[in-house]
Coordinates of C-alpha atoms in Angstrom, one line a residue:
X5 CA 24.2 -8.2 -15.6
X6 CA 22.4 -11.5 -16.2
X7 CA 20.8 -13.0 -19.3
X8 CA 17.2 -11.9 -19.5
X9 CA 16.6 -14.6 -22.1
X10 CA 16.7 -17.2 -19.3
X11 CA 14.2 -15.4 -17.1
X12 CA 10.6 -16.4 -16.8
X13 CA 8.7 -14.1 -19.2
X14 CA 5.9 -13.4 -16.7
X15 CA 7.4 -10.2 -15.3
X16 CA 8.3 -8.8 -18.7
X17 CA 4.8 -9.6 -20.1
X18 CA 3.1 -7.9 -17.1
X19 CA 5.2 -4.7 -17.5
X20 CA 4.7 -4.7 -21.3
X21 CA 0.9 -4.5 -20.6
X22 CA 1.3 -1.0 -19.1
X23 CA -0.2 1.7 -21.3
X24 CA 2.3 3.8 -23.2
X25 CA 3.0 6.6 -23.4
X26 CA 2.6 6.9 -19.7
X27 CA 4.2 8.6 -16.6
X28 CA 4.8 6.0 -13.9
X29 CA 6.2 6.3 -10.4
X30 CA 7.4 3.1 -8.6
X31 CA 7.1 2.6 -4.9
X32 CA 10.6 1.3 -4.5
X33 CA 11.4 -0.5 -1.2
X34 CA 14.6 -2.1 -2.4
X35 CA 13.3 -5.6 -1.8
X36 CA 13.3 -8.2 -4.5
X37 CA 9.8 -7.5 -5.8
X38 CA 10.2 -3.7 -6.4
X39 CA 13.8 -4.2 -7.6
X40 CA 12.5 -6.6 -10.3
X41 CA 9.7 -4.2 -11.2
X42 CA 12.1 -1.2 -11.4
X43 CA 14.4 -3.2 -13.7
X44 CA 11.7 -4.4 -16.0
X45 CA 10.0 -1.0 -16.2
X46 CA 13.3 0.8 -16.9
X47 CA 13.9 -1.5 -19.8
X48 CA 10.7 -0.2 -21.5
X49 CA 11.5 3.5 -21.3
X50 CA 12.4 3.7 -25.0
X51 CA 8.8 2.7 -25.7
X52 CA 7.3 5.8 -24.2
X53 CA 7.3 4.7 -20.5
X54 CA 8.4 7.6 -18.3
X55 CA 9.6 6.4 -14.9
X56 CA 10.8 7.6 -11.6
X57 CA 11.0 6.0 -8.1
X58 CA 9.9 6.9 -4.6
X59 CA 11.5 5.2 -1.5
X60 CA 9.7 5.6 1.8
X61 CA 12.0 5.7 4.8
X62 CA 9.9 4.4 7.7
X63 CA 12.6 5.1 10.3
X64 CA 11.9 1.8 12.0
X65 CA 15.3 0.2 11.5
X66 CA 18.9 1.3 12.3
X67 CA 19.8 0.5 8.7
X68 CA 17.0 2.6 7.2
X69 CA 19.5 5.3 6.0
X70 CA 21.6 2.6 4.3
X71 CA 18.5 1.2 2.6
X72 CA 17.6 4.6 1.3
X73 CA 21.1 5.0 -0.1
X74 CA 20.9 1.6 -1.7
X75 CA 17.7 2.5 -3.4
X76 CA 19.1 5.7 -4.8
X77 CA 22.2 3.9 -6.1
X78 CA 20.2 1.0 -7.7
X79 CA 17.8 3.4 -9.4
X80 CA 20.7 5.7 -10.6
X81 CA 22.4 2.7 -12.1
X82 CA 19.3 2.2 -14.3
X83 CA 19.1 5.9 -15.1
X84 CA 16.0 6.4 -12.9
X85 CA 15.6 9.3 -10.4
X86 CA 14.8 8.1 -6.9
X87 CA 13.4 10.5 -4.2
X88 CA 13.4 9.4 -0.6
X89 CA 10.3 10.3 1.5
X90 CA 10.5 10.3 5.4
X91 CA 7.7 9.2 7.7
X92 CA 7.0 10.8 11.0
X93 CA 7.7 9.0 14.3
X94 CA 5.9 5.7 14.6
X95 CA 3.2 5.6 17.3
X96 CA 2.6 2.8 19.8
X97 CA 0.2 0.2 18.5
X98 CA -0.3 -1.6 15.2
X99 CA 2.9 -0.8 13.3
X100 CA 1.7 -2.7 10.2
X101 CA -1.5 -0.6 9.9
X102 CA 0.4 2.7 10.7
X103 CA 3.1 2.0 8.1
X104 CA 0.6 1.1 5.4
X105 CA -1.5 4.2 6.0
X106 CA 1.3 6.7 6.2
X107 CA 3.2 5.1 3.3
X108 CA 0.3 5.6 0.9
X109 CA -0.3 9.1 2.3
X110 CA 3.2 10.3 1.5
X111 CA 3.3 8.5 -1.8
X112 CA 0.1 10.0 -2.9
X113 CA 1.2 13.5 -1.8
X114 CA 4.5 13.1 -3.8
X115 CA 2.8 12.3 -7.1
X116 CA 2.7 14.9 -9.8
X117 CA -0.2 15.6 -12.2
X118 CA -0.7 12.8 -14.7
X119 CA 1.5 10.3 -12.8
X120 CA 0.4 6.7 -12.0
X121 CA 1.8 4.9 -8.9
X122 CA 3.1 1.4 -9.4
X123 CA 3.5 -1.1 -6.5
X124 CA 5.2 -4.5 -6.8
X125 CA 2.4 -6.6 -5.0
X126 CA 2.4 -10.1 -6.6
X127 CA 0.5 -13.3 -6.4
X128 CA 1.8 -14.4 -3.0
X129 CA 0.9 -11.1 -1.5
X130 CA -2.6 -11.6 -2.9
X131 CA -2.8 -15.1 -1.4
X132 CA -1.7 -13.8 2.0
X133 CA -4.3 -11.0 1.9
X134 CA -7.1 -13.5 1.1
X135 CA -6.1 -15.6 4.1
X136 CA -5.8 -12.6 6.4
X137 CA -9.3 -11.4 5.4
X138 CA -10.7 -14.9 5.7
X139 CA -9.3 -15.2 9.3
X140 CA -10.9 -11.9 10.1
X141 CA -14.3 -13.0 9.0
X142 CA -14.6 -10.9 5.9
X143 CA -17.4 -11.5 3.3
X144 CA -17.0 -12.0 -0.4
X145 CA -15.9 -8.4 -1.1
X146 CA -13.2 -8.5 1.6
X147 CA -12.0 -11.8 0.3
X148 CA -11.6 -10.2 -3.2
X149 CA -8.4 -8.7 -1.5
X150 CA -6.3 -6.3 -3.6
X151 CA -7.5 -4.8 -6.9
X152 CA -5.1 -4.6 -9.8
X153 CA -6.0 -1.0 -10.3
X154 CA -7.6 1.6 -8.0
X155 CA -7.8 5.3 -7.3
X156 CA -5.3 7.0 -5.0
X157 CA -6.6 10.5 -4.4
X158 CA -6.5 12.3 -7.7
X159 CA -4.2 9.7 -9.2
X160 CA -4.3 6.0 -10.0
X161 CA -2.4 3.1 -8.5
X162 CA -1.6 0.0 -10.5
X163 CA -0.3 -3.4 -9.4
X164 CA 1.1 -4.9 -12.6
X165 CA 2.6 -8.0 -11.0
X166 CA -0.5 -9.2 -9.2
X167 CA -0.8 -12.3 -11.3
X168 CA 2.9 -13.0 -11.3
X169 CA 4.2 -15.6 -8.9
X170 CA 7.1 -15.2 -6.4
X171 CA 8.9 -17.9 -8.3
X172 CA 8.7 -15.9 -11.5
X173 CA 10.0 -12.8 -9.7
X174 CA 12.9 -14.8 -8.3
X175 CA 13.7 -16.3 -11.7
X176 CA 13.8 -12.8 -13.2
X177 CA 16.1 -11.4 -10.4
X178 CA 18.5 -14.3 -10.7
X179 CA 18.7 -14.2 -14.5
X180 CA 19.4 -10.4 -14.5
X181 CA 21.8 -10.6 -11.6
X182 CA 19.9 -8.1 -9.5
X183 CA 20.8 -7.0 -6.0
X184 CA 18.2 -6.3 -3.4
X185 CA 17.6 -5.7 0.3
X186 CA 16.4 -8.2 2.9
X187 CA 14.5 -6.5 5.7
X188 CA 14.9 -8.6 8.9
X189 CA 11.4 -7.5 9.9
X190 CA 10.1 -9.7 7.2
X191 CA 11.1 -12.7 9.4
X192 CA 9.4 -11.4 12.5
X193 CA 6.6 -13.8 13.2
X194 CA 4.8 -11.3 15.5
X195 CA 3.5 -9.8 12.3
X196 CA 0.5 -11.8 10.9
X197 CA 1.5 -11.6 7.3
X198 CA 5.0 -12.9 8.1
X199 CA 3.4 -15.8 10.1
X200 CA 1.3 -16.8 7.1
X201 CA 4.1 -16.4 4.6
X202 CA 6.6 -18.5 6.6
X203 CA 4.6 -20.9 8.6
X204 CA 1.2 -21.5 6.9
X205 CA 1.5 -21.0 3.1
X206 CA 4.5 -23.4 2.8
X207 CA 2.6 -26.1 4.6
X208 CA -0.4 -25.6 2.5
X209 CA 1.7 -25.6 -0.6
X210 CA 3.3 -28.9 0.4
X211 CA -0.1 -30.5 0.8
X212 CA -2.1 -28.8 -1.9
X213 CA -0.5 -27.8 -5.2
X214 CA -1.0 -24.3 -6.6
X215 CA -2.2 -22.7 -3.4
X216 CA -1.0 -19.2 -4.2
X217 CA -2.5 -19.1 -7.7
X218 CA -5.7 -20.8 -6.5
X219 CA -6.2 -18.2 -3.7
X220 CA -5.4 -15.4 -6.1
X221 CA -7.9 -16.7 -8.6
X222 CA -10.6 -17.0 -5.9
X223 CA -9.9 -13.3 -5.1
X224 CA -10.3 -12.4 -8.7
X225 CA -13.6 -14.3 -9.1
X226 CA -14.9 -12.7 -5.9
X227 CA -13.8 -9.3 -7.2
X228 CA -15.9 -9.9 -10.4
X229 CA -18.8 -10.8 -8.1
X230 CA -18.3 -7.6 -6.2
X231 CA -18.5 -5.7 -9.5
X232 CA -22.1 -6.6 -9.7
X233 CA -22.7 -4.3 -6.6
X234 CA -22.8 -0.8 -7.8
X235 CA -22.3 1.8 -5.0
X236 CA -22.8 4.5 -7.7
X237 CA -26.6 4.3 -7.2
X238 CA -26.1 5.3 -3.6
X239 CA -23.4 7.9 -4.2
X240 CA -23.8 11.6 -3.4
X241 CA -21.5 14.5 -2.6
X242 CA -18.3 12.4 -2.8
X243 CA -19.7 9.7 -0.4
X244 CA -22.7 7.5 0.2
X245 CA -26.2 8.8 0.8
X246 CA -27.4 7.6 4.2
X247 CA -30.9 8.5 3.3
X248 CA -30.9 6.0 0.4
X249 CA -29.0 3.4 2.4
X250 CA -31.5 3.6 5.2
X251 CA -34.3 2.3 3.0
X252 CA -32.2 -0.5 1.5
X253 CA -32.3 -4.1 2.8
X254 CA -29.6 -4.7 5.4
X255 CA -27.8 -7.3 3.3
X256 CA -27.6 -4.9 0.3
X257 CA -26.6 -2.0 2.5
X258 CA -23.7 -4.0 3.9
X259 CA -22.5 -5.1 0.4
X260 CA -22.7 -1.5 -0.9
X261 CA -20.5 -0.2 1.9
X262 CA -18.0 -3.0 1.5
X263 CA -17.9 -2.6 -2.3
X264 CA -17.4 1.2 -1.9
X265 CA -14.6 0.7 0.6
X266 CA -12.9 -1.8 -1.8
X267 CA -13.1 0.7 -4.7
X268 CA -11.0 3.1 -2.5
X269 CA -8.7 0.2 -1.5
X270 CA -9.5 0.8 2.2
X271 CA -9.5 -2.2 4.5
X272 CA -13.0 -3.4 5.2
X273 CA -14.3 -3.7 8.8
X274 CA -15.0 -7.1 10.4
X275 CA -18.5 -8.4 9.8
X276 CA -19.5 -7.9 13.5
X277 CA -18.8 -4.1 13.1
X278 CA -21.4 -3.6 10.5
X279 CA -24.4 -3.3 12.9
X280 CA -22.4 -0.8 15.0
X281 CA -21.7 1.2 11.9
X282 CA -25.3 1.5 10.8
X283 CA -26.5 2.2 14.3
X284 CA -24.0 5.0 14.7
X285 CA -24.6 6.7 11.4
X286 CA -28.4 6.1 10.9
X287 CA -29.4 6.8 14.5
X288 CA -27.1 9.7 15.6
X289 CA -28.7 13.2 16.0
X290 CA -28.6 15.4 12.9
X291 CA -26.0 17.8 14.3
X292 CA -23.8 15.0 15.7
X293 CA -20.4 14.0 14.1
X294 CA -20.4 10.2 14.4
X295 CA -17.2 8.4 13.6
X296 CA -16.3 4.7 13.4
X297 CA -12.7 3.6 13.0
X298 CA -10.8 0.3 12.5
X299 CA -7.2 -0.4 11.5
X300 CA -6.5 1.5 8.3
X301 CA -9.8 3.3 7.8
X302 CA -12.5 5.4 9.3
X303 CA -16.0 6.6 8.5
X304 CA -17.5 10.0 9.2
X305 CA -20.8 11.7 8.5
X306 CA -21.7 15.1 7.2
X307 CA -25.1 16.4 6.1
X308 CA -26.4 12.9 5.6
X309 CA -23.4 11.7 3.5
X310 CA -21.1 8.9 4.6
X311 CA -17.4 9.6 4.0
X312 CA -14.5 7.1 4.1
X313 CA -10.8 7.8 4.5
X314 CA -7.6 6.6 6.0
X315 CA -7.3 7.6 9.6
X316 CA -6.6 11.4 9.8
X317 CA -3.6 12.9 11.3
X318 CA -4.5 14.1 14.8
X319 CA -4.9 17.8 15.1
X320 CA -2.1 19.7 16.9
X321 CA -1.1 23.4 17.1
X322 CA 0.8 24.4 14.0
X323 CA 2.6 27.7 13.0
X324 CA 4.9 27.6 10.0
X325 CA 7.1 30.6 9.2
X326 CA 7.6 30.6 5.4
X327 CA 10.7 31.4 3.5
X328 CA 10.3 33.5 0.4
X329 CA 9.8 30.4 -1.9
X330 CA 9.5 26.7 -1.3
X331 CA 7.4 23.6 -0.9
X332 CA 6.7 21.2 1.9
X333 CA 4.4 18.3 2.8
X334 CA 1.4 19.5 4.7
X335 CA 1.1 17.3 7.9
X336 CA -2.6 16.9 7.4
X337 CA -2.6 15.8 3.8
X338 CA -1.1 16.9 0.5
X339 CA 1.7 19.4 -0.3
X340 CA 2.0 23.2 -0.2
X341 CA 4.0 25.3 -2.8
X342 CA 4.5 29.0 -2.3
X343 CA 6.3 32.0 -3.6
X344 CA 5.9 35.2 -1.5
X345 CA 7.1 38.8 -1.7
X346 CA 6.7 39.2 2.1
X347 CA 7.1 37.3 5.4
X348 CA 4.2 35.0 6.1
X349 CA 3.1 32.0 8.1
X350 CA 0.7 29.1 7.9
X351 CA -1.7 28.0 10.6
X352 CA -4.7 25.7 10.9
X353 CA -8.1 27.1 11.8
X354 CA -8.7 27.9 15.4
X355 CA -12.2 29.4 15.1
X356 CA -13.4 32.9 14.5
X357 CA -11.2 33.6 11.5
X358 CA -12.4 36.1 8.9
X359 CA -11.1 36.9 5.3
X360 CA -11.8 39.9 3.1
X361 CA -13.4 38.9 -0.2
X362 CA -14.7 41.4 -2.7
X363 CA -14.3 44.2 -0.2
X364 CA -16.4 42.5 2.4
X365 CA -15.3 40.7 5.6
X366 CA -16.5 37.1 5.6
X367 CA -16.5 34.6 8.5
X368 CA -14.6 31.5 7.6
X369 CA -17.1 29.3 9.4
X370 CA -19.9 30.6 7.1
X371 CA -17.9 30.2 4.0
X372 CA -17.1 26.6 4.9
X373 CA -20.7 25.9 5.6
X374 CA -22.0 27.4 2.4
X375 CA -19.4 25.4 0.4
X376 CA -20.3 22.2 2.2
X377 CA -16.8 21.5 3.5
X378 CA -17.0 18.8 6.1
X379 CA -15.7 19.7 9.6
X380 CA -12.7 17.4 9.5
X381 CA -11.5 19.0 6.3
X382 CA -12.0 22.6 7.6
X383 CA -9.9 21.9 10.7
X384 CA -7.0 20.6 8.5
X385 CA -7.0 23.3 5.8
X386 CA -3.9 25.5 5.7
X387 CA -4.4 29.2 6.3
X388 CA -1.9 31.7 4.9
X389 CA -1.4 34.7 7.1
X390 CA 0.6 38.0 6.8
X391 CA 0.7 39.3 10.3
X392 CA -3.0 39.3 11.4
X393 CA -4.4 39.4 7.9
X394 CA -5.7 36.2 6.4
X395 CA -4.7 36.0 2.8
X396 CA -5.7 32.5 1.6
X397 CA -7.8 29.5 2.8
X398 CA -6.4 26.4 1.2
X399 CA -7.2 26.6 -2.5
X400 CA -10.7 27.8 -1.9
X401 CA -10.6 31.6 -1.2
X402 CA -7.9 34.3 -1.3
X403 CA -7.8 38.0 -1.0
X404 CA -7.3 40.1 -4.1
X405 CA -4.2 42.3 -4.3
X406 CA -1.3 42.2 -1.9
X407 CA -1.4 38.4 -1.9
X408 CA 1.2 35.7 -2.6
X409 CA 2.8 35.4 -6.1
X410 CA 2.0 31.7 -5.8
X411 CA 0.1 29.7 -3.2
X412 CA -1.0 26.2 -4.0
X413 CA -2.2 23.3 -1.8
X414 CA -1.9 20.1 -3.8
X415 CA -4.3 18.1 -1.7
X416 CA -4.3 14.6 -3.2
X417 CA -7.7 13.6 -1.8
X418 CA -6.3 12.2 1.4
X419 CA -8.8 14.1 3.4

């Protein structure tokens, strides 16, 4: 173990600012950044900071299992529990966007009530994000890049190291004698962020001093400016009111949308997409289901309300046979826990289902409509069946008597 007295105090000061008592969960990749954050946070546990770690195995590298084992061992050495989460098979296309979307989805689903997720994003990450958004033609809200705190479903996500430099992190790791992983994918220049990190930022830093801190400061200032735009005055039903937006000046309408997406830490669309977005959602027929997608996010409309979300898992036939007791990730968002006195299975809605409530048979379609559940959520809601009898519809409706001892869908707001 090294001598923490020789380390730059920036990391320790950033972690010391976390509210205590508090229950925190670290997204632990095993790289230098999250290793430093894990070590610094673990040192504060005697001050009321409760900590555990989650490692996401993306399954994209032959050494992924070794990396997961390394993370468990490093966390255990600090007395911290580390759970490994698996991602499904990677699709063809933009691996960066897919990995980010699915990583946050499984992390959010694994959080327990009252827990706050910590990520180890730092000043260099912020600078890279500013440059990426600038090159994509983002406006001031997009250039505000990552927020230090934001909502993650029913939970909160914090980035305590966002103002800490990569040099400060390296200083801490060296002083403490820490061991971390080096992912060879981080050297692959096919990825835009790696290209900026290895080819562009070093040249800018050699020419202009303080590039990373200056870019991060610009992001912070633009974030403050974005705070002057209040999407709340256009909010309705968990989304944005298209009726109110339709009467707003186009420039204000654009800024409200971008500020709202930023509040949810969703990537913002390129500027040239904004006209397409408003044309689709303001001009589509009332009974249409318009949708606009870009890497990392999509917009949908229901009953005049605009909803934003990470791209949804594509629908596919699903029949789960349940053991007597257990829990599992629901492929379409969240986690299911159950305890049953009988054999049962879980399916997704196919249309025409009915459930008995208060002695009366009710059509699921009518119940969803009356409750104002958007179509995309309906189609991804888990249904609990015993034979041909529908017992529960997500957390919304369940039969009385002869039902499960426990049935709970912990939907973290991903859909």
